[in-house]
PDB file of C-alpha atoms in Angstrom:
ATOM      1  CA  MET A   1     127.231 158.761 -12.521  1.00 77.00           C
ATOM      2  CA  THR A   2     123.882 160.491 -12.327  1.00 84.00           C
ATOM      3  CA  PHE A   3     121.811 161.062  -9.194  1.00 87.00           C
ATOM      4  CA  ASP A   4     119.248 158.550 -10.495  1.00 85.00           C
ATOM      5  CA  SER A   5     121.970 155.916 -10.844  1.00 84.00           C
ATOM      6  CA  TRP A   6     123.132 156.612  -7.308  1.00 91.00           C
ATOM      7  CA  THR A   7     119.623 156.267  -5.850  1.00 90.00           C
ATOM      8  CA  LEU A   8     119.163 153.014  -7.790  1.00 87.00           C
ATOM      9  CA  TYR A   9     122.439 151.811  -6.305  1.00 87.00           C
ATOM     10  CA  ILE A  10     121.178 152.631  -2.799  1.00 91.00           C
ATOM     11  CA  GLY A  11     118.025 150.624  -3.450  1.00 88.00           C
ATOM     12  CA  THR A  12     120.104 147.697  -4.692  1.00 83.00           C
ATOM     13  CA  VAL A  13     122.330 147.738  -1.612  1.00 85.00           C
ATOM     14  CA  LEU A  14     119.288 147.947   0.674  1.00 85.00           C
ATOM     15  CA  ALA A  15     117.859 144.846  -0.973  1.00 77.00           C
ATOM     16  CA  LEU A  16     121.168 143.037  -0.427  1.00 75.00           C
ATOM     17  CA  MET A  17     121.472 144.013   3.243  1.00 81.00           C
ATOM     18  CA  ILE A  18     117.897 143.579   4.428  1.00 77.00           C
ATOM     19  CA  THR A  19     118.542 139.934   5.384  1.00 71.00           C
ATOM     20  CA  PRO A  20     121.127 139.388   8.162  1.00 74.00           C
ATOM     21  CA  GLY A  21     124.308 137.705   6.995  1.00 79.00           C
ATOM     22  CA  PRO A  22     127.349 136.375   8.886  1.00 83.00           C
ATOM     23  CA  SER A  23     128.669 139.850   9.746  1.00 87.00           C
ATOM     24  CA  GLN A  24     125.310 141.033  11.084  1.00 87.00           C
ATOM     25  CA  LEU A  25     124.891 137.879  13.168  1.00 84.00           C
ATOM     26  CA  LEU A  26     128.373 138.323  14.614  1.00 88.00           C
ATOM     27  CA  MET A  27     127.574 141.950  15.475  1.00 92.00           C
ATOM     28  CA  MET A  28     124.399 140.837  17.245  1.00 88.00           C
ATOM     29  CA  SER A  29     126.304 138.174  19.158  1.00 84.00           C
ATOM     30  CA  ASN A  30     129.072 140.510  20.325  1.00 88.00           C
ATOM     31  CA  SER A  31     126.663 143.321  21.176  1.00 90.00           C
ATOM     32  CA  GLY A  32     124.632 140.997  23.359  1.00 83.00           C
ATOM     33  CA  ALA A  33     127.706 139.554  25.071  1.00 82.00           C
ATOM     34  CA  HIS A  34     129.970 142.598  25.366  1.00 86.00           C
ATOM     35  CA  GLY A  35     127.700 145.608  24.898  1.00 88.00           C
ATOM     36  CA  PHE A  36     127.106 147.779  21.866  1.00 93.00           C
ATOM     37  CA  ARG A  37     129.998 150.180  22.395  1.00 92.00           C
ATOM     38  CA  ARG A  38     132.605 147.425  22.542  1.00 92.00           C
ATOM     39  CA  ALA A  39     130.971 145.640  19.624  1.00 93.00           C
ATOM     40  CA  LEU A  40     131.584 148.723  17.485  1.00 95.00           C
ATOM     41  CA  SER A  41     135.123 147.354  17.196  1.00 95.00           C
ATOM     42  CA  THR A  42     133.642 144.317  15.470  1.00 95.00           C
ATOM     43  CA  ALA A  43     131.772 146.569  13.056  1.00 96.00           C
ATOM     44  CA  SER A  44     134.896 148.582  12.287  1.00 97.00           C
ATOM     45  CA  GLY A  45     136.841 145.392  11.533  1.00 95.00           C
ATOM     46  CA  ASP A  46     134.123 144.246   9.167  1.00 95.00           C
ATOM     47  CA  LEU A  47     133.973 147.596   7.388  1.00 96.00           C
ATOM     48  CA  PHE A  48     137.762 147.761   7.092  1.00 96.00           C
ATOM     49  CA  ALA A  49     137.785 144.377   5.358  1.00 93.00           C
ATOM     50  CA  ASN A  50     135.032 145.616   3.032  1.00 93.00           C
ATOM     51  CA  ALA A  51     137.100 148.695   2.208  1.00 94.00           C
ATOM     52  CA  LEU A  52     140.102 146.525   1.317  1.00 92.00           C
ATOM     53  CA  GLN A  53     137.900 144.299  -0.848  1.00 90.00           C
ATOM     54  CA  MET A  54     136.510 147.323  -2.658  1.00 91.00           C
ATOM     55  CA  LEU A  55     140.003 148.692  -3.209  1.00 89.00           C
ATOM     56  CA  ALA A  56     141.126 145.344  -4.592  1.00 84.00           C
ATOM     57  CA  ALA A  57     138.174 145.381  -6.957  1.00 82.00           C
ATOM     58  CA  GLY A  58     138.971 148.927  -8.031  1.00 82.00           C
ATOM     59  CA  LEU A  59     142.589 148.052  -8.719  1.00 81.00           C
ATOM     60  CA  GLY A  60     141.568 145.201 -10.968  1.00 74.00           C
ATOM     61  CA  LEU A  61     142.648 142.412  -8.613  1.00 54.00           C
ATOM     62  CA  ALA A  62     139.336 140.569  -8.785  1.00 58.00           C
ATOM     63  CA  VAL A  63     140.444 138.344 -11.642  1.00 62.00           C
ATOM     64  CA  LEU A  64     143.680 137.449  -9.844  1.00 55.00           C
ATOM     65  CA  ILE A  65     141.924 136.545  -6.586  1.00 58.00           C
ATOM     66  CA  ALA A  66     139.163 134.643  -8.354  1.00 60.00           C
ATOM     67  CA  ALA A  67     141.801 132.586 -10.170  1.00 64.00           C
ATOM     68  CA  SER A  68     143.427 131.533  -6.895  1.00 62.00           C
ATOM     69  CA  ALA A  69     141.056 128.752  -5.905  1.00 60.00           C
ATOM     70  CA  THR A  70     143.413 127.400  -3.237  1.00 66.00           C
ATOM     71  CA  ALA A  71     143.722 130.762  -1.483  1.00 59.00           C
ATOM     72  CA  LEU A  72     139.950 131.214  -1.566  1.00 56.00           C
ATOM     73  CA  THR A  73     139.368 127.810  -0.001  1.00 65.00           C
ATOM     74  CA  VAL A  74     141.953 128.246   2.766  1.00 69.00           C
ATOM     75  CA  ILE A  75     140.734 131.711   3.796  1.00 61.00           C
ATOM     76  CA  LYS A  76     137.081 130.723   3.617  1.00 65.00           C
ATOM     77  CA  TRP A  77     137.301 127.595   5.763  1.00 76.00           C
ATOM     78  CA  ALA A  78     139.730 129.138   8.237  1.00 72.00           C
ATOM     79  CA  GLY A  79     137.141 131.834   8.878  1.00 66.00           C
ATOM     80  CA  VAL A  80     134.383 129.241   9.238  1.00 73.00           C
ATOM     81  CA  ALA A  81     136.398 127.208  11.752  1.00 80.00           C
ATOM     82  CA  TYR A  82     137.290 130.331  13.758  1.00 73.00           C
ATOM     83  CA  LEU A  83     133.655 131.401  14.090  1.00 71.00           C
ATOM     84  CA  ILE A  84     132.519 127.924  15.113  1.00 81.00           C
ATOM     85  CA  TRP A  85     135.220 127.827  17.802  1.00 80.00           C
ATOM     86  CA  LEU A  86     134.196 131.232  19.160  1.00 74.00           C
ATOM     87  CA  GLY A  87     130.491 130.341  19.145  1.00 75.00           C
ATOM     88  CA  MET A  88     130.940 126.999  20.863  1.00 82.00           C
ATOM     89  CA  ARG A  89     133.199 128.571  23.503  1.00 77.00           C
ATOM     90  CA  MET A  90     130.523 131.177  24.248  1.00 72.00           C
ATOM     91  CA  ILE A  91     127.824 128.487  24.534  1.00 76.00           C
ATOM     92  CA  LEU A  92     129.905 126.261  26.810  1.00 77.00           C
ATOM     93  CA  ARG A  93     130.858 129.140  29.120  1.00 71.00           C
ATOM     94  CA  ALA A  94     127.225 130.223  29.537  1.00 64.00           C
ATOM     95  CA  LYS A  95     126.311 128.027  32.479  1.00 64.00           C
ATOM     96  CA  PRO A  96     125.007 128.690  35.999  1.00 59.00           C
ATOM     97  CA  GLY A  97     127.807 129.526  38.378  1.00 51.00           C
ATOM     98  CA  GLY A  98     130.276 129.854  35.522  1.00 49.00           C
ATOM     99  CA  ALA A  99     133.488 131.277  36.923  1.00 43.00           C
ATOM    100  CA  GLY A 100     133.801 134.941  36.125  1.00 42.00           C
ATOM    101  CA  MET A 101     131.523 134.868  33.117  1.00 43.00           C
ATOM    102  CA  GLN A 102     130.948 138.611  33.202  1.00 46.00           C
ATOM    103  CA  ASP A 103     134.672 139.222  33.717  1.00 45.00           C
ATOM    104  CA  THR A 104     135.392 137.022  30.711  1.00 46.00           C
ATOM    105  CA  HIS A 105     133.078 139.137  28.611  1.00 51.00           C
ATOM    106  CA  SER A 106     134.660 142.407  29.679  1.00 54.00           C
ATOM    107  CA  SER A 107     138.217 141.027  29.386  1.00 66.00           C
ATOM    108  CA  VAL A 108     137.925 140.421  25.652  1.00 79.00           C
ATOM    109  CA  SER A 109     140.122 143.042  24.051  1.00 87.00           C
ATOM    110  CA  LEU A 110     138.868 145.534  21.512  1.00 91.00           C
ATOM    111  CA  TYR A 111     141.493 144.194  19.121  1.00 92.00           C
ATOM    112  CA  ALA A 112     140.092 140.670  19.452  1.00 90.00           C
ATOM    113  CA  LEU A 113     136.591 141.981  18.731  1.00 93.00           C
ATOM    114  CA  TRP A 114     137.980 143.929  15.752  1.00 95.00           C
ATOM    115  CA  MET A 115     139.703 140.823  14.391  1.00 92.00           C
ATOM    116  CA  GLN A 116     136.482 138.833  14.668  1.00 89.00           C
ATOM    117  CA  GLY A 117     134.721 141.361  12.451  1.00 92.00           C
ATOM    118  CA  PHE A 118     137.637 141.579  10.038  1.00 93.00           C
ATOM    119  CA  LEU A 119     138.047 137.818   9.660  1.00 87.00           C
ATOM    120  CA  THR A 120     134.321 137.251   9.235  1.00 85.00           C
ATOM    121  CA  SER A 121     134.249 139.639   6.302  1.00 88.00           C
ATOM    122  CA  ALA A 122     137.646 138.632   4.922  1.00 85.00           C
ATOM    123  CA  ALA A 123     136.555 134.976   5.016  1.00 78.00           C
ATOM    124  CA  ASN A 124     134.472 135.791   1.963  1.00 73.00           C
ATOM    125  CA  PRO A 125     137.226 136.914  -0.469  1.00 64.00           C
ATOM    126  CA  LYS A 126     134.847 136.494  -3.390  1.00 65.00           C
ATOM    127  CA  ALA A 127     133.323 139.739  -2.154  1.00 77.00           C
ATOM    128  CA  VAL A 128     136.054 141.330  -4.275  1.00 76.00           C
ATOM    129  CA  VAL A 129     134.513 139.734  -7.330  1.00 72.00           C
ATOM    130  CA  PHE A 130     131.080 140.850  -6.146  1.00 78.00           C
ATOM    131  CA  PHE A 131     132.149 144.475  -5.880  1.00 85.00           C
ATOM    132  CA  ALA A 132     133.931 144.229  -9.230  1.00 77.00           C
ATOM    133  CA  ALA A 133     130.663 143.060 -10.783  1.00 75.00           C
ATOM    134  CA  LEU A 134     128.365 145.452  -8.895  1.00 81.00           C
ATOM    135  CA  PHE A 135     130.113 148.789  -9.256  1.00 83.00           C
ATOM    136  CA  PRO A 136     130.414 148.894 -13.082  1.00 79.00           C
ATOM    137  CA  GLN A 137     126.608 148.737 -13.298  1.00 78.00           C
ATOM    138  CA  PHE A 138     126.432 152.240 -11.804  1.00 82.00           C
ATOM    139  CA  ILE A 139     129.623 153.887 -13.091  1.00 81.00           C
ATOM    140  CA  SER A 140     129.294 156.120 -16.130  1.00 80.00           C
ATOM    141  CA  VAL A 141     131.974 155.747 -18.783  1.00 72.00           C
ATOM    142  CA  ASP A 142     131.624 159.479 -19.470  1.00 79.00           C
ATOM    143  CA  GLY A 143     132.947 160.424 -16.041  1.00 81.00           C
ATOM    144  CA  ALA A 144     136.182 159.873 -14.150  1.00 85.00           C
ATOM    145  CA  PHE A 145     136.349 156.366 -12.676  1.00 83.00           C
ATOM    146  CA  TRP A 146     137.850 156.949  -9.216  1.00 87.00           C
ATOM    147  CA  PRO A 147     135.490 159.721  -7.998  1.00 90.00           C
ATOM    148  CA  GLN A 148     132.501 157.544  -8.909  1.00 89.00           C
ATOM    149  CA  PHE A 149     134.137 154.477  -7.378  1.00 89.00           C
ATOM    150  CA  LEU A 150     134.813 156.325  -4.118  1.00 92.00           C
ATOM    151  CA  ILE A 151     131.206 157.544  -3.926  1.00 93.00           C
ATOM    152  CA  LEU A 152     129.876 154.006  -4.395  1.00 93.00           C
ATOM    153  CA  SER A 153     132.363 152.601  -1.861  1.00 94.00           C
ATOM    154  CA  ALA A 154     131.611 155.251   0.764  1.00 95.00           C
ATOM    155  CA  THR A 155     127.867 154.797   0.278  1.00 96.00           C
ATOM    156  CA  TYR A 156     128.147 151.041   0.776  1.00 94.00           C
ATOM    157  CA  ILE A 157     130.299 151.369   3.907  1.00 95.00           C
ATOM    158  CA  ILE A 158     127.985 153.962   5.458  1.00 96.00           C
ATOM    159  CA  MET A 159     124.909 151.840   4.776  1.00 95.00           C
ATOM    160  CA  ASP A 160     126.591 148.696   6.044  1.00 94.00           C
ATOM    161  CA  GLY A 161     127.673 150.538   9.184  1.00 95.00           C
ATOM    162  CA  MET A 162     124.101 151.686   9.783  1.00 95.00           C
ATOM    163  CA  PHE A 163     122.750 148.159   9.419  1.00 93.00           C
ATOM    164  CA  LEU A 164     125.431 146.723  11.711  1.00 94.00           C
ATOM    165  CA  SER A 165     124.672 149.418  14.299  1.00 95.00           C
ATOM    166  CA  ALA A 166     120.939 148.747  14.129  1.00 93.00           C
ATOM    167  CA  TYR A 167     121.382 145.012  14.640  1.00 91.00           C
ATOM    168  CA  GLY A 168     123.920 145.631  17.410  1.00 92.00           C
ATOM    169  CA  LEU A 169     121.750 148.130  19.283  1.00 93.00           C
ATOM    170  CA  GLY A 170     118.793 145.764  19.124  1.00 89.00           C
ATOM    171  CA  ALA A 171     120.801 142.856  20.492  1.00 85.00           C
ATOM    172  CA  SER A 172     122.372 145.004  23.231  1.00 86.00           C
ATOM    173  CA  TRP A 173     118.986 146.383  24.294  1.00 86.00           C
ATOM    174  CA  ILE A 174     117.519 142.895  24.601  1.00 80.00           C
ATOM    175  CA  ALA A 175     120.541 141.515  26.491  1.00 75.00           C
ATOM    176  CA  SER A 176     120.543 144.419  28.983  1.00 74.00           C
ATOM    177  CA  ARG A 177     117.014 143.540  30.097  1.00 73.00           C
ATOM    178  CA  PHE A 178     117.729 139.939  30.973  1.00 64.00           C
ATOM    179  CA  LYS A 179     119.520 138.798  34.123  1.00 58.00           C
ATOM    180  CA  GLY A 180     120.342 135.500  35.799  1.00 54.00           C
ATOM    181  CA  SER A 181     119.281 132.371  33.960  1.00 57.00           C
ATOM    182  CA  ALA A 182     117.651 134.447  31.237  1.00 56.00           C
ATOM    183  CA  LYS A 183     121.024 136.140  30.647  1.00 59.00           C
ATOM    184  CA  LEU A 184     122.602 132.705  30.264  1.00 66.00           C
ATOM    185  CA  TRP A 185     120.162 131.938  27.462  1.00 65.00           C
ATOM    186  CA  ILE A 186     121.005 135.243  25.799  1.00 63.00           C
ATOM    187  CA  ASP A 187     124.668 134.220  25.859  1.00 66.00           C
ATOM    188  CA  ARG A 188     123.823 130.801  24.449  1.00 73.00           C
ATOM    189  CA  ILE A 189     121.743 132.359  21.694  1.00 73.00           C
ATOM    190  CA  GLY A 190     124.617 134.736  20.951  1.00 68.00           C
ATOM    191  CA  GLY A 191     126.976 131.787  20.602  1.00 75.00           C
ATOM    192  CA  GLY A 192     124.388 130.107  18.412  1.00 78.00           C
ATOM    193  CA  PHE A 193     124.282 133.196  16.184  1.00 73.00           C
ATOM    194  CA  MET A 194     128.047 132.977  15.785  1.00 69.00           C
ATOM    195  CA  VAL A 195     127.876 129.302  14.819  1.00 79.00           C
ATOM    196  CA  LEU A 196     125.040 130.130  12.418  1.00 77.00           C
ATOM    197  CA  ALA A 197     127.233 132.816  10.859  1.00 69.00           C
ATOM    198  CA  ALA A 198     129.897 130.168  10.260  1.00 71.00           C
ATOM    199  CA  ILE A 199     127.345 127.810   8.725  1.00 78.00           C
ATOM    200  CA  LEU A 200     126.170 130.547   6.362  1.00 73.00           C
ATOM    201  CA  LEU A 201     129.742 131.186   5.274  1.00 64.00           C
ATOM    202  CA  GLY A 202     130.261 127.471   4.721  1.00 71.00           C
ATOM    203  CA  LEU A 203     127.057 127.147   2.703  1.00 72.00           C
ATOM    204  CA  LYS A 204     128.066 130.093   0.535  1.00 62.00           C
ATOM    205  CA  SER A 205     131.365 128.384  -0.136  1.00 59.00           C
ATOM    206  CA  VAL A 206     129.689 125.129  -1.135  1.00 65.00           C
ATOM    207  CA  VAL A 207     127.163 126.876  -3.392  1.00 61.00           C
ATOM    208  CA  GLN A 208     129.836 128.986  -5.077  1.00 53.00           C
ATOM    209  CA  GLN A 209     131.858 125.879  -5.830  1.00 57.00           C
TER     210      GLN A 209
END
């Protein structure tokens, strides 16, 4: 893989990430509700799922996963239902005089935030097929496969992490400057973002079918 191919790959990934998707919306929601530092667990869960999907693509499992229509459907819609449940719970709890709303936010474990990120990304198992189709466009047949594959994978994860961090910092900064009833609306919007993330996942599933 040449340097020109790598820079073209970066440009391609930038074009793919410039519009917020389900993972970015979830990061914004959790950053606004729990703070940016705690929401980094959500980002790490998302990136870990991406790494597994890339590895599956590299090991040639894309065809096997793509052939399992039942598994794709179950994982996809389970993720959609989970996000809708989380979003609606956040919206319903954001009300004046809500008992211990701030305590509820802080009591959410880092593992739970990590699982939210992981499941949101894993709910799109066709990402394996996407990576299997994307990477060969930039891998040179004249070079060793795995070093090139690792460079492309690491580049994607780093860029995705930067985008998730940017969205999370923005949401956390906005949420920190609103108190009282305004803070309640921030929480409701955050829950709405989570529901929107689920809708986007569902629409992707319908379109792909």
